[in-house]
Short mmCIF file of C-alpha atoms in Angstrom, two decimals:
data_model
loop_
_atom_site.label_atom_id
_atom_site.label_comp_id
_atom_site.label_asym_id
_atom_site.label_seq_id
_atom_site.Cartn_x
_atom_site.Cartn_y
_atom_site.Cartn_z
CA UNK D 1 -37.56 -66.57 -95.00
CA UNK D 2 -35.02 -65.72 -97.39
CA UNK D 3 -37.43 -63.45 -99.75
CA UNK D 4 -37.92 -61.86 -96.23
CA UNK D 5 -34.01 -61.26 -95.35
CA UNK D 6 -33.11 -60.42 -98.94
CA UNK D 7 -35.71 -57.93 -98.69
CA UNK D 8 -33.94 -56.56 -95.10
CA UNK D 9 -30.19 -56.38 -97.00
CA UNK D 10 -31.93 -54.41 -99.29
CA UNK D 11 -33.40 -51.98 -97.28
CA UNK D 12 -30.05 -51.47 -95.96
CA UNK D 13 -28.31 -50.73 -98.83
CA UNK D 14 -31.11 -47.75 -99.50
CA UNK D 15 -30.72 -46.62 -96.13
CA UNK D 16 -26.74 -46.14 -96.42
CA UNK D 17 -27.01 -44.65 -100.00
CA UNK D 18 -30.10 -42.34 -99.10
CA UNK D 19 -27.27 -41.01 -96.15
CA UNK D 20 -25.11 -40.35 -98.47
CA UNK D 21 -22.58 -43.43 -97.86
CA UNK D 22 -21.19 -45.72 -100.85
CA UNK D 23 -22.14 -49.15 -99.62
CA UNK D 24 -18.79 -50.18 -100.04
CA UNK D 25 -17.23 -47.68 -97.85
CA UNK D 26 -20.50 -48.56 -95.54
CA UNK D 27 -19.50 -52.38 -95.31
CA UNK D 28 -16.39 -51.52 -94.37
CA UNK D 29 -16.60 -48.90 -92.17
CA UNK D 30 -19.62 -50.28 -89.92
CA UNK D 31 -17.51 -53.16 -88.18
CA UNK D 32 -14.60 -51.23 -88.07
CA UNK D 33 -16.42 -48.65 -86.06
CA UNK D 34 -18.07 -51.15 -84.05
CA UNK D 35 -15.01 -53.12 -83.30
CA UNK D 36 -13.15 -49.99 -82.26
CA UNK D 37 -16.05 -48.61 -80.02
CA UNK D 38 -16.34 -52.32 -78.18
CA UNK D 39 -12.21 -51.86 -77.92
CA UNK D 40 -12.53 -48.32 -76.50
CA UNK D 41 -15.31 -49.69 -73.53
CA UNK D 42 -13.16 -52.54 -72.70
CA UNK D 43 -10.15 -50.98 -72.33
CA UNK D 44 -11.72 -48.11 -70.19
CA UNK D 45 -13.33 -50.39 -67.63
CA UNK D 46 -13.36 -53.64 -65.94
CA UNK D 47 -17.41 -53.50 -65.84
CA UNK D 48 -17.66 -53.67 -70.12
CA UNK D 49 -18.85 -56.53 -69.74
CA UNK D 50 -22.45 -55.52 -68.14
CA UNK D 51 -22.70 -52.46 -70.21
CA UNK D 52 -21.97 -54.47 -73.43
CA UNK D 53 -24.70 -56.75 -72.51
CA UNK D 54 -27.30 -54.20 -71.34
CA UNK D 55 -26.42 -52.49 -74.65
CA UNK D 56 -26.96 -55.63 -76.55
CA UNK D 57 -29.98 -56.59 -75.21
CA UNK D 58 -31.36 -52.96 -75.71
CA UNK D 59 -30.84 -53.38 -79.19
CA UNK D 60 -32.29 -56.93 -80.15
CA UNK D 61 -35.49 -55.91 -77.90
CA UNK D 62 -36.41 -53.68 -80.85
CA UNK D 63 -36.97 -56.85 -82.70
CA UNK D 64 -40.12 -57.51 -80.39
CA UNK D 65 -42.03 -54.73 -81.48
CA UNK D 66 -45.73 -56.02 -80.95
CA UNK D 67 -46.57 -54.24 -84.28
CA UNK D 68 -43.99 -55.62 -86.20
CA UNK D 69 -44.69 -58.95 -85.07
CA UNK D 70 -48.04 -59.10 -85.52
CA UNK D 71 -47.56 -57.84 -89.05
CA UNK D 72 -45.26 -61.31 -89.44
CA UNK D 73 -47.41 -63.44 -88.00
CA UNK D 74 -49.85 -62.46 -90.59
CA UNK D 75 -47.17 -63.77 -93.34
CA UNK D 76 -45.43 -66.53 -92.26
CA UNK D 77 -47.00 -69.82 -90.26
CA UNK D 78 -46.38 -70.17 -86.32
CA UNK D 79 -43.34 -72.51 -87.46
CA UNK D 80 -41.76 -70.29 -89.79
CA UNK D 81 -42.55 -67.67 -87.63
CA UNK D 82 -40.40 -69.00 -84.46
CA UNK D 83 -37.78 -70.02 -86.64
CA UNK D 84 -37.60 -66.28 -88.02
CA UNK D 85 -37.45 -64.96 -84.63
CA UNK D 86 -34.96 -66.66 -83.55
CA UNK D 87 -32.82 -66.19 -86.80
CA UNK D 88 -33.12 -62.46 -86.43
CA UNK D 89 -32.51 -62.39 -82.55
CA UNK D 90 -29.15 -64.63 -82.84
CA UNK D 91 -27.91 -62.22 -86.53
CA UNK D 92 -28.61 -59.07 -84.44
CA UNK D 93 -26.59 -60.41 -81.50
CA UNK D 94 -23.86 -62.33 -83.86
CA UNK D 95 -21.09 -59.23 -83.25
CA UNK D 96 -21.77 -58.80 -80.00
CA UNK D 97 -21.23 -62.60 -78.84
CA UNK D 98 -18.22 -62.74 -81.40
CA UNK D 99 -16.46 -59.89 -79.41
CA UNK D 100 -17.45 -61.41 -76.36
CA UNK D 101 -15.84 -64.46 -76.93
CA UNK D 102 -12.70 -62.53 -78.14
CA UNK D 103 -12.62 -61.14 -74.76
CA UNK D 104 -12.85 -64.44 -73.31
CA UNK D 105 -15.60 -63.28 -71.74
CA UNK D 106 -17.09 -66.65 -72.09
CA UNK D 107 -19.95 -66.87 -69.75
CA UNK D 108 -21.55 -63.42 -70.62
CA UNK D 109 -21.12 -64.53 -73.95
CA UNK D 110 -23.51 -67.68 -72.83
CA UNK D 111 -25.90 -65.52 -70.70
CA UNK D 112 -26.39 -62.80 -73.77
CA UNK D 113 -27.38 -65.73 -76.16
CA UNK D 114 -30.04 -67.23 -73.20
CA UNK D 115 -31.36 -63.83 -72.75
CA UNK D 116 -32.05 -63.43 -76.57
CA UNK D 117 -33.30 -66.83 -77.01
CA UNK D 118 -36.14 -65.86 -73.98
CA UNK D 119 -36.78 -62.59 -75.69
CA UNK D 120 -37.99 -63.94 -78.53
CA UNK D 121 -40.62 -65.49 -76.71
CA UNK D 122 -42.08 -62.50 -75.81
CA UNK D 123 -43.36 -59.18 -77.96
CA UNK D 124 -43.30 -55.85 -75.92
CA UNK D 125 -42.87 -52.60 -77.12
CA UNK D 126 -40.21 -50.25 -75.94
CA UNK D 127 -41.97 -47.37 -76.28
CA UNK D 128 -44.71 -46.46 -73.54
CA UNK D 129 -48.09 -45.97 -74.13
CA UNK D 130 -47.88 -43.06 -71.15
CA UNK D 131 -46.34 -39.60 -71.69
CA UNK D 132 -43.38 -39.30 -69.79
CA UNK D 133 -42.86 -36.34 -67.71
CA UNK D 134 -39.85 -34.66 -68.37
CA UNK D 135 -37.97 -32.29 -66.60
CA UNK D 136 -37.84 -29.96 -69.57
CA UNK D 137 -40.22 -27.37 -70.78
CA UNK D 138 -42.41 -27.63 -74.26
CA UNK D 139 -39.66 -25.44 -76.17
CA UNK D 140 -36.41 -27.65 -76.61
CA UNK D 141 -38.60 -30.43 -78.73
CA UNK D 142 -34.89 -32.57 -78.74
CA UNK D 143 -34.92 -32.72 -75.01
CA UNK D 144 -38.03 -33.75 -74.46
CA UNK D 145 -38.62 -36.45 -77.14
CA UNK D 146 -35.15 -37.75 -76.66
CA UNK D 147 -35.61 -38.11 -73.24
CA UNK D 148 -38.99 -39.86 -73.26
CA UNK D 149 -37.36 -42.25 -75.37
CA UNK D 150 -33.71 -42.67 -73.70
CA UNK D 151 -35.52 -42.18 -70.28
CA UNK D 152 -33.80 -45.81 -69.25
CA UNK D 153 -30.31 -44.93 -69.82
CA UNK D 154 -30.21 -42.29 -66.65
CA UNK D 155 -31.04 -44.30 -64.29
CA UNK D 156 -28.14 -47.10 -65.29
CA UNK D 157 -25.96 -44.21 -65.76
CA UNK D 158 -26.47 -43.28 -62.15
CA UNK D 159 -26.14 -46.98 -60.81
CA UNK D 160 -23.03 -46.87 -62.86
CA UNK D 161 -21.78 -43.99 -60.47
CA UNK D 162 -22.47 -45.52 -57.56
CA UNK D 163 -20.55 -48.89 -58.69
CA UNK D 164 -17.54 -46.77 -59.72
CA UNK D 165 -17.63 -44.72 -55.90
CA UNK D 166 -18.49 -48.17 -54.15
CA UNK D 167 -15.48 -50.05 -56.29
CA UNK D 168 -13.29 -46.89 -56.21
CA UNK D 169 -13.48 -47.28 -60.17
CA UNK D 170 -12.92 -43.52 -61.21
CA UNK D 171 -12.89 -44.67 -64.86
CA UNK D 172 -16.63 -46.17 -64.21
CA UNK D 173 -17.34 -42.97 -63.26
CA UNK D 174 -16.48 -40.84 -66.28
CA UNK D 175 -17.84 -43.59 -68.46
CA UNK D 176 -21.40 -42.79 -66.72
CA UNK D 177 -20.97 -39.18 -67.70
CA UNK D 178 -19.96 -39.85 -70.93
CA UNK D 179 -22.85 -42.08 -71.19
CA UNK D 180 -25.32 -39.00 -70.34
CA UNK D 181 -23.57 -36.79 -72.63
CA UNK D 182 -23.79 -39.56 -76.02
CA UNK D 183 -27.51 -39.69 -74.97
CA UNK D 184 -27.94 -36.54 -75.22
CA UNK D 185 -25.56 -35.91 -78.26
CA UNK D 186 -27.66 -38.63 -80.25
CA UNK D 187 -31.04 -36.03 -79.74
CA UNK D 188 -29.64 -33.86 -82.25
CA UNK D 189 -29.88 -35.92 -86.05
CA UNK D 190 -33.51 -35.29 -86.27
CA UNK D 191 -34.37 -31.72 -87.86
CA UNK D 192 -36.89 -30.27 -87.75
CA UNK D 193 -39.49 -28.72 -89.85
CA UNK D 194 -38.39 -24.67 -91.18
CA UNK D 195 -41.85 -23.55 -89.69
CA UNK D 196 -40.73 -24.09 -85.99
CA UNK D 197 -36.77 -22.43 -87.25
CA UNK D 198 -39.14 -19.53 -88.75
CA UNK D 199 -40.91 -19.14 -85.31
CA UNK D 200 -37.87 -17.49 -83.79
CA UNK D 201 -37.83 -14.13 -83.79
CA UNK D 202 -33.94 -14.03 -83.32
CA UNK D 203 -31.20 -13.67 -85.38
CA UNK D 204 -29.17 -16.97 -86.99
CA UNK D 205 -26.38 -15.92 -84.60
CA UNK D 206 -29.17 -15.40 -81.52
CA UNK D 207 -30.71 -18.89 -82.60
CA UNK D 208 -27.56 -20.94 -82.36
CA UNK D 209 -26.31 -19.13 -79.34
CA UNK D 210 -30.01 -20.21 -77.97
CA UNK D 211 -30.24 -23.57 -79.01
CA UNK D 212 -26.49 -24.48 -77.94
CA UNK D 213 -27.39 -22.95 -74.55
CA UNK D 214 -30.34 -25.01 -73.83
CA UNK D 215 -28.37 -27.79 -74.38
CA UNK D 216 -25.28 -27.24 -72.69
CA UNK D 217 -27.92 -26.01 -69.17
CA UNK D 218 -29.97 -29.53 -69.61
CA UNK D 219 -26.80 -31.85 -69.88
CA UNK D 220 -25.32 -30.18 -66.71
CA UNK D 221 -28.65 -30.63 -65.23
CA UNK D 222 -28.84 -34.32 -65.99
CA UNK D 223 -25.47 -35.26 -65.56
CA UNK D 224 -24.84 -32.90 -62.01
CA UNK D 225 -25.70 -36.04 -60.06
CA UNK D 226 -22.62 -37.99 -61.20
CA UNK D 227 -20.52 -34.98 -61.33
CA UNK D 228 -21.04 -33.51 -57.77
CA UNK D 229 -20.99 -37.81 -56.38
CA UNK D 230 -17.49 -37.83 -58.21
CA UNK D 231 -16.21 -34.40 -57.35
CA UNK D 232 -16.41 -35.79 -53.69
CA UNK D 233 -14.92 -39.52 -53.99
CA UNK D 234 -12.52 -38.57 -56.72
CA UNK D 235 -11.54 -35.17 -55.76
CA UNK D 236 -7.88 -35.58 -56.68
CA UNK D 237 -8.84 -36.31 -60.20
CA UNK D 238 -11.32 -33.46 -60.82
CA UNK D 239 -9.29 -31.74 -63.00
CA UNK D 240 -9.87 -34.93 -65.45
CA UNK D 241 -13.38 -34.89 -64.73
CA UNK D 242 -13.29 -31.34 -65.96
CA UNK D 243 -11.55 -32.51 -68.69
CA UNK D 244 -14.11 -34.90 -69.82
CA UNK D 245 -17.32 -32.89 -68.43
CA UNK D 246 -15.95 -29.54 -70.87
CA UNK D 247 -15.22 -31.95 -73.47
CA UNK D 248 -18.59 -33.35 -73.79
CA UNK D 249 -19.48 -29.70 -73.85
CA UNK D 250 -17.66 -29.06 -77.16
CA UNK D 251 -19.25 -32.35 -78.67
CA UNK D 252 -22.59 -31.57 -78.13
CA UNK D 253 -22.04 -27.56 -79.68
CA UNK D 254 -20.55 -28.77 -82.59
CA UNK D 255 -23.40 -31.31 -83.43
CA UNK D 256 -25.60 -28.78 -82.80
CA UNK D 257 -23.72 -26.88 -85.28
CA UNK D 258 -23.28 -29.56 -87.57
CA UNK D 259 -27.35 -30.04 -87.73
CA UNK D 260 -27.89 -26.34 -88.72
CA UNK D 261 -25.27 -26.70 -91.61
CA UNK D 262 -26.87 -28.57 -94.03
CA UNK D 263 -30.59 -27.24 -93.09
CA UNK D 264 -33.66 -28.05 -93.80
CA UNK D 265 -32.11 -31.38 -95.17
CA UNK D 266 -30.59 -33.78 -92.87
CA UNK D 267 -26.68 -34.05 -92.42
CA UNK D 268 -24.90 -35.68 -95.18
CA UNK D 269 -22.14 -38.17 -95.16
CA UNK D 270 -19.34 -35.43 -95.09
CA UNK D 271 -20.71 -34.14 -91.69
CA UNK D 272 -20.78 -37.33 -90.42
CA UNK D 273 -16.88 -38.37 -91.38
CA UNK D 274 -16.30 -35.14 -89.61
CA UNK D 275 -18.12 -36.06 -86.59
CA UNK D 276 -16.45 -39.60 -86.56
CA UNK D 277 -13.00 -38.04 -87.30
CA UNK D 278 -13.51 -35.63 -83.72
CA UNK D 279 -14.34 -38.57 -81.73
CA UNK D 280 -10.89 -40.20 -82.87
CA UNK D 281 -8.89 -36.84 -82.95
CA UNK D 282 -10.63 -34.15 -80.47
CA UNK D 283 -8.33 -31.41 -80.86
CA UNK D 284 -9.79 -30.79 -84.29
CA UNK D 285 -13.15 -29.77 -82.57
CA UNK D 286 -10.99 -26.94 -82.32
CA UNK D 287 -11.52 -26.59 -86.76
CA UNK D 288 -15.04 -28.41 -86.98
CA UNK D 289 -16.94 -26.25 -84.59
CA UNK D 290 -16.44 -22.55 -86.45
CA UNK D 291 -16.70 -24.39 -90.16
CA UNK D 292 -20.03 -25.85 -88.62
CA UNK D 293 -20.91 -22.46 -87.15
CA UNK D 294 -20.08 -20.24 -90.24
CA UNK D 295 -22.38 -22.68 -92.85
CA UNK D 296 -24.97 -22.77 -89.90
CA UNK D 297 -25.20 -18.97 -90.02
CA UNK D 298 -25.62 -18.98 -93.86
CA UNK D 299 -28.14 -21.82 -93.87
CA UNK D 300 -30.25 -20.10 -91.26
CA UNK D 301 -30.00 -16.47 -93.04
CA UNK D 302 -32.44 -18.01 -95.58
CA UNK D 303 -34.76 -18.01 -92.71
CA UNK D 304 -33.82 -15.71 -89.77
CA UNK D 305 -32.72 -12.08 -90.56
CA UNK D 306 -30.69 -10.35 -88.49
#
């Protein structure tokens, strides 16, 4: 078991430096975000607590992969192979219990540590063995991937809705939006390969100007539920809501953005501070989002003329 964690540290380590992130500026700025993220969802609602745990839980079920299991099971012994489990299950949910219990949130803290001690009883695989159907066409690959994979967070994002209406939580409310528009922000890492950029027959400026307005149409579309439910029971704080909605707008363009800038190869660790930096400052979207759009535009000349 230690060969085997050793082995999992390490893999780390390549994984930050193949990013593009010093592993000591890694170590230190992993909890820090982590910390300041939990921070940000408890101060913004009184319901952090069941978020926190469904987003906990969606995280250590990874763990019970039924191929990655079965390939330990064919290393370790049934005994070493529980104990393992259970190790992993209880490191991967270490933070989240820890800020938990900060929060004196002591009996979600208890439930969270049940639940993974049950899941590691069990192997399932969170991926489906059925295509999805998606309400998006063939052409905007992100969409339709991202969504077969993310399909679960929609419908929690609209329960979330109807708890903030029901409650008269208006905060709820915009967290369930902002919930749609991370999901769909987090589509966006993966590039793909030059043949499908090639494939195109439009200009770099034509191409962005497509691909930001596919976007910008499907998050409306998937996030008009909550918006029209809290235009109605919150009507005399739409203007925030339109706040929030057009700011989500501006993330999503400038990640966009951000992805075509260092094409074909995947973002380094300079567009990423950037990123992180606009989530903590937004005003300098207002900077980011032409520097991202002006090295976009030269990446993509390499491949569509105009």
């Amino acid at each position: 078991m230690k060969e085997y964690f050793q082995l999992q540290f390490k893999m780390l380590n390549r994984k930050m430096i193949d990013f593009g992130i010093p592993l000591l500026i890694g170590y230190a700025l992993l909890p820090s975000v982590f910390i300041l993220l939990s921070y940000y969802l408890f101060q913004k609602t009184e319901f952090a607590n069941y978020a926190y745990g469904l987003f906990a839980l969606s995280f250590i079920s990874k763990l019970s992969e039924p191929k990655r299991n079965d390939f330990l099971k064919s290393i370790f012994n049934k005994g070493k192979y529980k104990k393992l489990r259970i190790s992993e299950n209880i490191l991967y949910s270490l933070p989240f219990t820890l800020f938990l219990i900060y929060q004196k949130q002591f009996v979600f803290s208890l439930i969270l540590n049940l639940c993974v001690f049950v899941i590691t009883l069990f192997n399932f695989s969170t991926d489906l063995n059925v295509t999805i159907p998606t309400p998006f066409s063939k052409k905007p690959f992100e969409f339709t991937i991202g969504f077969r994979k993310t399909f679960f967070v929609f419908p929690i994002a609209y329960f979330l809705t109807y708890v903030s209406i029901s409650v008269g939580n208006f905060n709820l409310g915009v967290f369930s939006m902002l919930l749609i528009g991370l999901t769909c922000f987090s589509y966006y890492p993966n590039m793909e390969n030059e043949y499908f950029v090639w494939n195109y027959n439009l200009s770099p400026k034509e191409f962005l100007i497509e691909k930001t307005k596919t976007c910008l149409i499907y998050f409306t579309f998937l996030s008009l539920p909550i918006i029209m439910a809290l235009s109605i029971s919150f009507y005399r704080e739409i203007d925030i809501l339109i706040v929030f909605f057009l700011l989500c707008y501006a993330y999503l363009t400038s990640m966009i953005f951000a992805k075509y800038s260092s094409f074909p190869k995947e973002m380094n660790m300079s567009q990423g501070i950037l990123i992180a930096i606009s989530f903590m400052l937004p005003p300098v979207l207002l900077i980011f989002i032409p520097l991202f759009y002006s090295r976009s535009i030269k990446k993509l000349n390499a491949l569509l003329n105009d």
